[in-house]
CSV table of C-alpha atoms in Angstrom, one decimal:
chain,number,residue,atom,x,y,z
A,181,MET,CA,3.0,23.7,1.7
A,182,ILE,CA,3.5,20.7,-2.0
A,183,THR,CA,2.1,20.3,-4.0
A,184,VAL,CA,0.6,17.0,-5.4
A,185,ALA,CA,0.7,14.6,-8.8
A,186,LEU,CA,-1.8,11.8,-8.2
A,187,ALA,CA,-1.3,9.1,-11.5
A,188,GLY,CA,-4.3,6.9,-12.4
A,189,LEU,CA,-8.4,7.8,-11.0
A,190,GLY,CA,-9.8,4.2,-9.7
A,191,LYS,CA,-11.6,3.1,-6.9
A,192,MET,CA,-7.9,3.7,-4.8
A,193,GLY,CA,-7.0,6.6,-6.9
A,194,LEU,CA,-9.8,8.3,-5.7
A,195,SER,CA,-10.2,8.3,-3.0
A,196,HIS,CA,-6.9,9.5,-2.3
A,197,LEU,CA,-7.8,12.4,-4.2
A,198,SER,CA,-10.4,13.3,-1.9
A,199,ILE,CA,-8.0,12.5,0.7
A,200,ILE,CA,-4.8,15.1,-0.6
A,201,ARG,CA,-7.7,17.7,-2.1
A,202,PRO,CA,-8.7,19.0,0.9
A,203,HIS,CA,-5.4,18.5,3.5
A,204,PRO,CA,-4.4,21.6,4.8
A,205,LEU,CA,-1.1,20.7,3.5
A,206,VAL,CA,-1.4,20.5,0.0
A,207,GLU,CA,-1.4,24.1,-2.7
A,208,SER,CA,-2.0,22.7,-5.7
A,209,ILE,CA,-2.6,18.7,-7.5
A,210,ALA,CA,-2.5,17.1,-10.6
A,211,VAL,CA,-4.7,14.0,-12.1
A,212,CYS,CA,-2.8,11.5,-14.9
A,213,ASP,CA,-5.9,9.7,-16.7
A,214,PRO,CA,-6.7,8.1,-20.1
A,215,SER,CA,-10.5,8.6,-19.0
A,216,ALA,CA,-11.9,11.5,-20.3
A,217,PRO,CA,-14.9,11.7,-19.0
A,218,PHE,CA,-13.6,12.5,-15.6
A,219,LEU,CA,-10.7,14.5,-16.4
A,220,GLY,CA,-13.8,17.2,-17.6
A,221,VAL,CA,-15.9,16.4,-14.7
A,222,LEU,CA,-12.6,17.8,-12.9
A,223,ALA,CA,-12.3,19.7,-14.8
A,224,GLY,CA,-15.0,22.1,-14.9
A,225,ARG,CA,-15.3,21.9,-10.8
A,226,THR,CA,-12.7,22.0,-9.9
A,227,ASP,CA,-9.0,23.7,-9.1
A,228,VAL,CA,-7.3,20.7,-10.0
A,229,ALA,CA,-5.6,20.3,-13.3
A,230,THR,CA,-5.8,17.4,-15.0
A,231,PHE,CA,-3.4,15.4,-18.0
A,232,THR,CA,-3.4,12.1,-20.2
A,233,ASP,CA,0.4,11.5,-20.2
A,234,TYR,CA,2.3,10.9,-16.7
A,235,GLU,CA,5.5,12.9,-18.2
A,236,ARG,CA,3.9,15.1,-19.4
A,237,MET,CA,2.1,16.0,-15.8
A,238,LEU,CA,5.1,15.4,-14.6
A,239,ASP,CA,7.7,17.9,-16.4
A,240,GLU,CA,4.4,20.6,-16.5
A,241,ALA,CA,3.7,20.5,-13.3
A,242,ARG,CA,6.3,20.2,-11.7
A,243,PRO,CA,4.7,18.1,-8.7
A,244,ASP,CA,7.2,17.6,-5.1
A,245,ALA,CA,5.4,14.6,-5.0
A,246,VAL,CA,3.8,12.2,-6.6
A,247,VAL,CA,0.8,9.2,-5.7
A,248,ILE,CA,0.9,6.5,-8.5
A,249,ALA,CA,-2.6,4.4,-7.7
A,250,THR,CA,-2.3,2.3,-11.5
A,251,PRO,CA,-2.0,-1.4,-12.6
A,252,SER,CA,1.0,-3.0,-10.9
A,253,PHE,CA,3.0,-3.9,-14.4
A,254,LEU,CA,2.9,0.2,-14.7
A,255,HIS,CA,5.0,1.1,-11.3
A,256,ALA,CA,8.7,0.6,-12.2
A,257,ASP,CA,8.1,2.8,-15.0
A,258,MET,CA,6.2,5.5,-13.5
A,259,VAL,CA,8.2,5.4,-10.5
A,260,ARG,CA,11.5,6.0,-12.2
A,261,ALA,CA,10.6,8.4,-14.5
A,262,ALA,CA,9.3,10.6,-11.5
A,263,LEU,CA,12.6,9.9,-9.0
A,264,SER,CA,14.5,10.4,-12.5
A,265,ARG,CA,13.1,14.0,-11.4
A,266,ASP,CA,13.9,14.0,-7.9
A,267,ILE,CA,9.7,13.9,-6.9
A,268,HIS,CA,9.3,11.8,-3.6
A,269,VAL,CA,6.9,8.7,-4.3
A,270,PHE,CA,3.4,7.4,-2.8
A,271,CYS,CA,2.8,3.7,-4.8
A,272,GLU,CA,0.3,1.8,-4.3
A,273,LYS,CA,1.5,-2.1,-3.2
A,274,PRO,CA,2.2,-4.4,-4.6
A,275,LEU,CA,5.9,-2.2,-5.7
A,276,PHE,CA,6.6,-3.5,-8.2
A,277,LEU,CA,6.3,-7.6,-10.0
A,278,ASP,CA,9.9,-7.3,-10.9
A,279,THR,CA,12.0,-7.7,-7.2
A,280,ALA,CA,15.1,-6.8,-9.5
A,281,ASP,CA,12.9,-3.1,-9.6
A,282,GLY,CA,12.5,-3.2,-5.8
A,283,VAL,CA,16.5,-2.9,-5.0
A,284,GLU,CA,17.1,-0.7,-8.6
A,285,LEU,CA,14.7,1.8,-7.5
A,286,THR,CA,14.6,1.6,-3.8
A,287,ALA,CA,18.4,2.3,-3.6
A,288,VAL,CA,18.4,5.2,-6.5
A,289,ALA,CA,15.4,6.8,-3.8
A,290,ALA,CA,17.8,6.9,-1.2
A,291,GLU,CA,20.9,8.0,-2.5
A,292,ARG,CA,18.9,11.7,-4.2
A,293,ARG,CA,17.1,11.2,-1.1
A,294,LEU,CA,13.8,11.1,-1.6
A,295,VAL,CA,10.6,10.2,0.6
A,296,THR,CA,9.0,7.1,-0.3
A,297,GLN,CA,5.6,5.0,0.6
A,298,VAL,CA,3.6,2.3,0.2
A,299,GLY,CA,0.0,1.5,0.6
A,300,TYR,CA,-0.1,-1.3,2.9
A,301,HIS,CA,-2.4,0.7,4.6
A,302,ASN,CA,-3.0,-1.7,7.4
A,303,ARG,CA,-0.1,-0.6,9.1
A,304,PHE,CA,-1.9,2.9,10.2
A,305,VAL,CA,-4.9,0.8,11.5
A,306,GLY,CA,-4.5,0.9,14.9
A,307,THR,CA,-5.5,-3.3,16.6
A,308,PHE,CA,-2.8,-4.1,13.9
A,309,ALA,CA,0.3,-1.2,15.7
A,310,GLU,CA,-1.0,-2.7,18.4
A,311,ALA,CA,-0.5,-6.2,18.2
A,312,LYS,CA,3.2,-5.0,16.3
A,313,ARG,CA,3.9,-3.3,19.9
A,314,LEU,CA,2.8,-6.1,22.2
A,315,LEU,CA,5.0,-8.2,20.4
A,316,GLU,CA,7.9,-6.0,20.3
A,317,LEU,CA,7.3,-6.1,24.4
A,318,GLY,CA,7.6,-9.4,24.3
A,319,ALA,CA,4.0,-9.4,26.6
A,320,ILE,CA,2.7,-12.9,24.9
A,321,GLY,CA,7.2,-14.7,25.0
A,322,THR,CA,7.6,-15.9,21.9
A,323,VAL,CA,6.0,-17.1,18.7
A,324,THR,CA,6.2,-19.7,17.9
A,325,LYS,CA,3.0,-20.1,15.2
A,326,ALA,CA,0.9,-17.2,13.0
A,327,LEU,CA,-2.1,-17.8,10.9
A,328,ALA,CA,-2.5,-15.1,8.1
A,329,GLU,CA,-6.0,-14.3,6.4
A,330,ALA,CA,-8.3,-12.2,4.3
A,331,TYR,CA,-10.8,-13.8,2.6
A,332,GLY,CA,-13.8,-10.7,0.6
A,333,PRO,CA,-16.2,-11.2,-2.9
A,334,VAL,CA,-13.9,-9.9,-5.1
A,335,VAL,CA,-14.9,-12.2,-7.8
A,336,THR,CA,-17.5,-14.3,-7.0
A,337,LYS,CA,-18.8,-15.1,-10.9
A,338,PRO,CA,-17.1,-15.7,-14.3
A,339,THR,CA,-15.1,-13.0,-16.2
A,340,LYS,CA,-13.6,-11.1,-18.8
A,341,GLY,CA,-10.9,-8.3,-19.3
A,342,GLY,CA,-9.4,-6.0,-17.0
A,343,TRP,CA,-6.0,-6.3,-15.8
A,344,ARG,CA,-6.6,-8.2,-13.5
A,345,ASP,CA,-7.4,-11.3,-15.3
A,346,GLN,CA,-3.7,-10.6,-16.3
A,347,ARG,CA,-1.1,-12.9,-14.7
A,348,ALA,CA,1.2,-10.6,-16.6
A,349,ALA,CA,-0.4,-7.5,-15.9
A,350,GLY,CA,0.0,-8.2,-11.7
A,351,GLY,CA,-3.5,-10.0,-11.5
A,352,GLY,CA,-5.0,-12.4,-9.3
A,353,CYS,CA,-5.0,-13.1,-5.3
A,354,LEU,CA,-1.3,-13.0,-4.1
A,355,TYR,CA,-0.5,-10.6,-4.9
A,356,ASP,CA,-4.0,-8.3,-5.7
A,357,TYR,CA,-5.2,-9.1,-2.3
A,358,ALA,CA,-3.2,-12.3,-0.3
A,359,ALA,CA,0.1,-8.8,-0.5
A,360,HIS,CA,-1.8,-7.3,2.8
A,361,PRO,CA,-1.9,-10.2,5.0
A,362,VAL,CA,1.9,-11.5,3.9
A,363,ASP,CA,3.3,-7.8,4.4
A,364,LEU,CA,1.6,-8.1,7.9
A,365,LEU,CA,4.0,-10.6,8.9
A,366,THR,CA,6.8,-9.6,7.0
A,367,TRP,CA,6.1,-6.2,9.5
A,368,TYR,CA,5.9,-8.4,12.5
A,369,PHE,CA,8.3,-11.2,11.6
A,370,GLY,CA,10.9,-9.9,9.5
A,371,PRO,CA,11.4,-11.2,5.7
A,372,VAL,CA,10.4,-14.7,5.4
A,373,VAL,CA,13.3,-17.4,4.9
A,374,ARG,CA,11.4,-20.2,3.0
A,375,ALA,CA,7.3,-20.8,1.4
A,376,SER,CA,6.4,-24.2,1.0
A,377,GLY,CA,3.0,-25.6,0.1
A,378,SER,CA,2.1,-23.3,-1.5
A,379,ARG,CA,-0.8,-23.2,-3.7
A,380,LEU,CA,-2.5,-20.9,-6.4
A,381,ASP,CA,-5.9,-22.1,-6.4
A,382,GLY,CA,-8.8,-20.3,-9.1
A,383,VAL,CA,-12.4,-20.5,-8.5
A,384,PHE,CA,-14.0,-18.7,-10.7
A,385,SER,CA,-10.7,-16.6,-13.0
A,386,THR,CA,-9.1,-19.0,-15.0
A,387,GLN,CA,-5.7,-16.8,-15.4
A,388,VAL,CA,-4.9,-16.3,-13.0
A,389,ASP,CA,-5.2,-17.5,-9.5
A,390,ASP,CA,-8.4,-17.2,-7.2
A,391,THR,CA,-7.5,-18.8,-3.7
A,392,VAL,CA,-3.6,-18.6,-2.3
A,393,SER,CA,-2.2,-20.4,0.5
A,394,SER,CA,1.4,-21.2,1.6
A,395,THR,CA,3.4,-22.0,4.6
A,396,LEU,CA,5.8,-18.6,5.6
A,397,GLU,CA,8.7,-19.9,7.5
A,398,PHE,CA,11.2,-16.0,9.2
A,399,GLY,CA,14.2,-16.2,10.7
A,400,SER,CA,13.3,-16.0,13.9
A,401,GLY,CA,11.9,-19.8,13.5
A,402,THR,CA,8.1,-18.1,13.9
A,403,SER,CA,6.0,-20.4,11.5
A,404,ALA,CA,2.9,-19.0,9.6
A,405,GLN,CA,-0.5,-19.9,7.9
A,406,LEU,CA,-1.1,-18.5,5.0
A,407,SER,CA,-5.3,-18.0,3.8
A,408,VAL,CA,-6.1,-15.7,1.6
A,409,ASN,CA,-10.1,-16.4,-1.2
A,410,TRP,CA,-11.4,-13.0,-2.7
A,411,SER,CA,-14.4,-16.1,-4.1
A,412,ASP,CA,-15.6,-15.8,-0.7
A,413,GLU,CA,-18.9,-14.0,-1.1
A,414,SER,CA,-20.0,-14.8,2.7
A,415,GLN,CA,-17.9,-11.5,3.3
A,416,ARG,CA,-19.3,-8.2,2.6
A,417,LYS,CA,-15.9,-6.2,2.3
A,418,MET,CA,-11.9,-7.6,3.1
A,419,THR,CA,-11.6,-8.9,6.0
A,420,THR,CA,-7.7,-9.1,7.4
A,421,SER,CA,-7.0,-10.3,10.8
A,422,VAL,CA,-4.1,-12.4,12.1
A,423,THR,CA,-3.7,-14.8,15.1
A,424,LEU,CA,-0.4,-15.7,16.8
A,425,TRP,CA,0.3,-18.3,19.6
A,426,GLY,CA,3.5,-17.3,22.0
A,427,THR,CA,5.2,-19.2,25.4
A,428,LYS,CA,2.6,-16.6,27.6
A,429,GLY,CA,-0.5,-15.9,25.4
A,430,ARG,CA,-2.0,-15.3,22.1
A,431,ILE,CA,-3.1,-12.9,20.0
A,432,LYS,CA,-6.1,-12.3,17.5
A,433,VAL,CA,-6.7,-9.1,16.2
A,434,ASP,CA,-8.3,-7.1,12.7
A,435,ARG,CA,-9.2,-4.0,11.6
A,436,GLN,CA,-11.3,-3.8,14.1
A,437,GLU,CA,-10.8,-5.4,17.1
A,438,ILE,CA,-7.0,-6.8,19.3
A,439,GLN,CA,-8.0,-9.6,21.6
A,440,VAL,CA,-4.9,-10.9,24.1
A,441,PHE,CA,-4.6,-14.3,26.5
A,442,LEU,CA,-2.1,-13.7,28.6
A,443,ARG,CA,-1.0,-16.5,31.2
A,444,PRO,CA,-1.0,-16.5,34.3
A,445,GLY,CA,2.5,-15.4,35.1
A,446,ALA,CA,3.4,-13.7,32.1
A,447,GLU,CA,4.2,-10.0,32.4
A,448,VAL,CA,2.0,-7.9,31.5
A,449,PRO,CA,2.2,-4.2,29.9
A,450,GLN,CA,0.2,-1.3,31.7
A,451,GLY,CA,-3.8,-2.0,30.5
A,452,TYR,CA,-3.7,-5.0,30.9
A,453,THR,CA,-4.3,-8.0,33.5
A,454,ASP,CA,-4.2,-11.7,32.7
A,455,GLY,CA,-6.3,-13.7,30.9
A,456,TRP,CA,-8.6,-12.3,28.3
A,457,ASN,CA,-8.0,-8.9,27.3
A,458,VAL,CA,-10.5,-7.1,24.8
A,459,ARG,CA,-10.1,-3.5,23.0
A,460,TYR,CA,-10.7,-1.6,20.2
A,461,THR,CA,-9.8,0.2,17.5
A,462,THR,CA,-11.7,3.3,17.7
A,463,GLU,CA,-9.0,2.7,20.9
A,464,LEU,CA,-5.6,2.6,19.5
A,465,MET,CA,-6.3,5.5,16.9
A,466,PRO,CA,-7.0,9.1,17.1
A,467,ALA,CA,-10.5,10.2,15.0
A,468,PRO,CA,-9.0,11.3,11.6
A,469,TRP,CA,-9.1,15.1,10.3
A,470,PHE,CA,-11.4,13.8,6.9
A,471,TYR,CA,-12.3,10.2,7.0
A,472,VAL,CA,-13.0,8.2,2.9
A,473,ARG,CA,-13.3,4.9,3.6
A,474,GLY,CA,-11.6,4.1,6.7
A,475,GLU,CA,-9.9,6.2,9.3
A,476,GLU,CA,-6.1,4.2,7.9
A,477,TYR,CA,-6.8,5.8,4.3
A,478,SER,CA,-6.4,8.9,5.8
A,479,HIS,CA,-3.4,8.2,8.3
A,480,GLN,CA,-1.5,7.3,5.7
A,481,ILE,CA,-1.4,10.2,3.7
A,482,ASP,CA,-1.3,13.0,6.2
A,483,THR,CA,2.2,10.5,7.0
A,484,PHE,CA,3.4,11.3,3.8
A,485,VAL,CA,2.2,14.9,2.7
A,486,ARG,CA,4.3,15.4,6.1
A,487,ARG,CA,6.9,13.5,6.0
A,488,VAL,CA,7.1,15.0,1.6
A,489,GLU,CA,7.4,18.6,4.0
A,490,ALA,CA,9.0,17.4,6.6
A,491,ALA,CA,12.2,16.4,3.2
A,492,ARG,CA,11.6,19.8,1.8
A,493,ALA,CA,12.0,21.9,5.0
A,494,SER,CA,14.8,20.6,6.3
A,495,ALA,CA,18.1,21.4,5.7
A,496,PRO,CA,19.7,19.1,2.7
A,497,GLY,CA,22.0,16.7,4.3
A,498,THR,CA,19.8,16.0,7.6
A,499,GLY,CA,17.7,13.3,6.5
A,500,ALA,CA,14.3,14.2,8.0
A,501,GLY,CA,11.6,12.5,6.7
A,502,LEU,CA,13.6,10.0,5.1
A,503,GLU,CA,12.4,7.2,7.4
A,504,GLY,CA,8.8,6.3,8.4
A,505,VAL,CA,6.3,3.3,8.0
A,506,ASN,CA,6.1,1.2,5.0
A,507,THR,CA,9.5,2.7,2.6
A,508,PHE,CA,10.5,1.2,-0.7
A,509,ALA,CA,12.0,-1.1,1.8
A,510,SER,CA,9.6,-2.2,3.8
A,511,ALA,CA,7.3,-3.3,0.7
A,512,SER,CA,10.5,-4.9,-1.1
A,513,VAL,CA,9.9,-7.1,1.4
A,514,THR,CA,7.0,-8.2,1.2
A,515,ASP,CA,7.0,-7.9,-2.7
A,516,GLU,CA,10.1,-10.6,-1.6
A,517,ALA,CA,8.2,-12.8,-0.2
A,518,LEU,CA,5.1,-12.7,-2.6
A,519,ALA,CA,7.9,-14.2,-5.1
A,520,LYS,CA,9.2,-17.0,-3.5
A,521,ILE,CA,5.4,-17.9,-2.6
A,522,LEU,CA,4.3,-17.3,-6.6
A,523,ALA,CA,7.6,-19.8,-6.9
A,524,ASP,CA,6.6,-22.5,-4.3
A,525,SER,CA,3.7,-22.8,-5.7
A,526,ARG,CA,5.4,-23.7,-10.4
A,527,GLY,CA,7.1,-26.2,-8.0
A,528,GLU,CA,11.1,-23.8,-8.4
A,529,SER,CA,13.1,-22.9,-4.9
A,530,THR,CA,12.5,-20.1,-3.1
A,531,GLU,CA,16.3,-19.7,-2.0
A,532,ASN,CA,16.9,-16.0,-3.2
A,533,GLN,CA,14.1,-16.0,-5.3
A,534,THR,CA,13.6,-13.3,-7.5
A,535,ARG,CA,10.8,-13.5,-9.8
A,536,PRO,CA,11.3,-13.0,-13.7
A,537,ALA,CA,10.1,-9.9,-15.2
A,538,PRO,CA,6.0,-10.0,-16.4
A,539,ARG,CA,5.9,-9.4,-20.0
A,540,ARG,CA,4.2,-6.6,-21.1
A,541,VAL,CA,0.4,-6.4,-22.1
A,542,ALA,CA,-1.3,-5.4,-23.9
A,543,PRO,CA,-4.6,-2.2,-22.4
A,544,ALA,CA,-7.9,-4.0,-21.4
A,545,ALA,CA,-10.5,-2.5,-23.3
A,546,PRO,CA,-12.8,-0.4,-21.7
A,547,LYS,CA,-15.5,-1.1,-19.0
A,548,ARG,CA,-19.2,-0.4,-20.1
A,549,GLY,CA,-20.8,2.4,-19.0
A,550,LEU,CA,-19.8,6.1,-17.3
A,551,LEU,CA,-18.7,5.2,-14.4
A,552,GLY,CA,-19.0,2.3,-12.2
A,553,GLY,CA,-21.2,2.7,-9.0
A,554,LEU,CA,-18.0,2.9,-6.8
A,555,ARG,CA,-16.1,5.0,-8.8
A,556,ARG,CA,-19.2,8.1,-9.0
A,557,ALA,CA,-19.7,7.8,-5.0
A,558,LEU,CA,-16.1,8.4,-5.2
A,559,LEU,CA,-15.8,10.9,-7.1
A,560,ARG,CA,-18.9,13.3,-5.3
A,561,ALA,CA,-16.5,12.8,-2.4
A,562,VAL,CA,-13.3,14.6,-4.1
A,563,LEU,CA,-16.5,17.4,-5.4
A,564,ALA,CA,-17.5,17.1,-1.9
A,565,ALA,CA,-14.6,18.1,-0.2
A,566,PRO,CA,-14.0,21.4,1.7
A,567,ARG,CA,-11.2,23.8,-0.5
A,568,SER,CA,-10.1,27.1,-0.1
A,569,ARG,CA,-7.9,29.5,-1.2
A,570,ALA,CA,-7.8,30.3,2.8
A,571,ARG,CA,-6.4,27.6,4.8
A,572,ARG,CA,-7.6,26.3,7.5
A,573,ALA,CA,-5.3,25.4,10.4
A,574,ALA,CA,-3.4,22.1,9.7
A,575,PRO,CA,-4.6,19.5,12.1
A,576,PRO,CA,-2.8,17.5,14.2
A,577,ALA,CA,-0.3,14.9,12.9
A,578,SER,CA,-1.7,11.4,12.0
A,579,PRO,CA,0.5,9.0,14.0
A,580,ALA,CA,0.7,5.6,12.4
A,581,ALA,CA,-1.8,4.1,15.4
A,582,ARG,CA,-2.6,5.5,18.6
A,583,PRO,CA,-0.8,2.8,21.3
A,584,SER,CA,-2.7,1.7,24.4
A,585,ALA,CA,0.2,2.6,26.7
A,586,PRO,CA,1.3,6.0,27.5
A,587,ALA,CA,4.8,4.9,25.9
A,588,PRO,CA,4.5,6.2,22.5
A,589,ILE,CA,4.3,3.4,19.5
A,590,ALA,CA,8.5,4.0,19.1
A,591,PRO,CA,8.8,4.4,14.6
A,592,VAL,CA,9.6,1.0,12.2
A,593,THR,CA,12.2,1.0,11.4
A,594,PRO,CA,12.7,-0.9,8.1
A,595,THR,CA,14.6,-3.3,7.0
A,596,ASP,CA,16.9,-1.5,4.6
A,597,THR,CA,-10.8,0.8,-14.8
A,598,ALA,CA,-9.5,1.8,-18.7
A,599,SER,CA,-6.4,1.2,-18.0
A,600,THR,CA,-3.4,2.3,-21.2
A,601,THR,CA,0.1,0.8,-21.6
A,602,LEU,CA,2.8,2.5,-20.6
A,603,ALA,CA,5.2,3.7,-23.2
A,604,ALA,CA,9.2,3.5,-22.2
A,605,VAL,CA,10.6,6.2,-20.0
A,606,THR,CA,13.6,7.6,-20.1
A,607,PRO,CA,16.2,5.5,-18.1
A,608,ILE,CA,17.4,7.5,-14.7
A,609,ALA,CA,21.1,9.7,-15.3
A,610,PRO,CA,23.8,9.7,-13.1
A,611,ALA,CA,22.9,13.6,-12.6
A,612,ALA,CA,19.8,15.0,-11.6
A,613,ASP,CA,19.2,16.5,-14.7
A,614,THR,CA,15.0,16.3,-15.9
A,615,PRO,CA,15.4,13.1,-18.7
A,616,THR,CA,13.2,14.4,-22.4
A,617,ALA,CA,9.6,13.9,-21.6
A,618,THR,CA,7.8,11.0,-23.1
A,619,THR,CA,4.3,9.9,-24.9
A,620,THR,CA,3.1,8.1,-21.1
A,621,GLN,CA,-0.9,7.0,-20.1
A,622,GLY,CA,-1.4,6.2,-16.5
A,623,GLY,CA,-4.6,2.9,-15.9
A,624,THR,CA,-6.6,3.4,-13.6
A,625,ARG,CA,-6.4,1.1,-10.1
């Protein structure tokens, strides 16, 4: 059994809370958010401990792990505060806005032997994982070209206010939306060597980008086109897809299905035939033990909880739980790719590009109204989640995805809306001493 803290009660924070709270391996939960109404509801109707100060929560709740679901510009300082207290960390994507933070904090987590995970949930979707497996088998030969796309109706009219409208806060389509298909590409092909022809254009936004396009080159020689638009009102919700052309076939994959064309004479994996094959995500991944928004969200949290439990239960020095899908190391590769796209769009060199540290931004003005519609629905899910002192038996472990063939999918080895400004956090000391708490508040994502 482990204890968990969560920072940020926005859309993603409430989604994670509704999944974490009934998890059989989670003993207690604490949350931090500047929203008094949300905290009041949780304090009055659940057993969740509530805080408005992030570092106070870490010091008083003393969790084994923390889930960070705050605006992107807050991530680095909040992760640093958790690692300094030897707390395992799950952080929403993108990991950091400054790639130097990724280098530093990935190394700190490794030195302290702490479990890390980042919220790139597509790696837990059965169809995307099946594409990864087929690539590793060489099913479509050498991949010569790829197309990664993401479209959705996030910004469909001129908007003002909020951290997503501020470049320095990590807003914009590139870091908040394009990060997902870029992460799939780095999962499949490794680090981006060069970005070219990159454009970050506005449709309705004036301070950030609403569309992203770029050509990405990988060390293997594969070239990928990236096309992303979060101002596409023809979509009901976000859709992400990847198309891969190889010397022996073609793969087109999204969250719902994977279409595979194998040329006659190619070595055909078990369960496939020459020509066209279609498999669905329901065939390729198990039903979740608890469902909110999508199977992948439940599976990624379950994986993180089990990794932390394994690390706690193992003997020192064994490294149990440290390897896994979506570690800081693998997410930092995606951060580097995003930095190259941003640099190229500005006409800068993309060789060894590190994004300059963003300016500290002022908190966005709170939106009017007590609760947004989606946040109300997610809060209801949190309150409705079963939780009792008589714990249920733990569900079977959630794999990253269920493979189509008998051979298991090999674990991925890393290539290794109100917000308040986070105050300065005490730097990590060489020793494991707990630093003096500073006043820190997390925003909502």
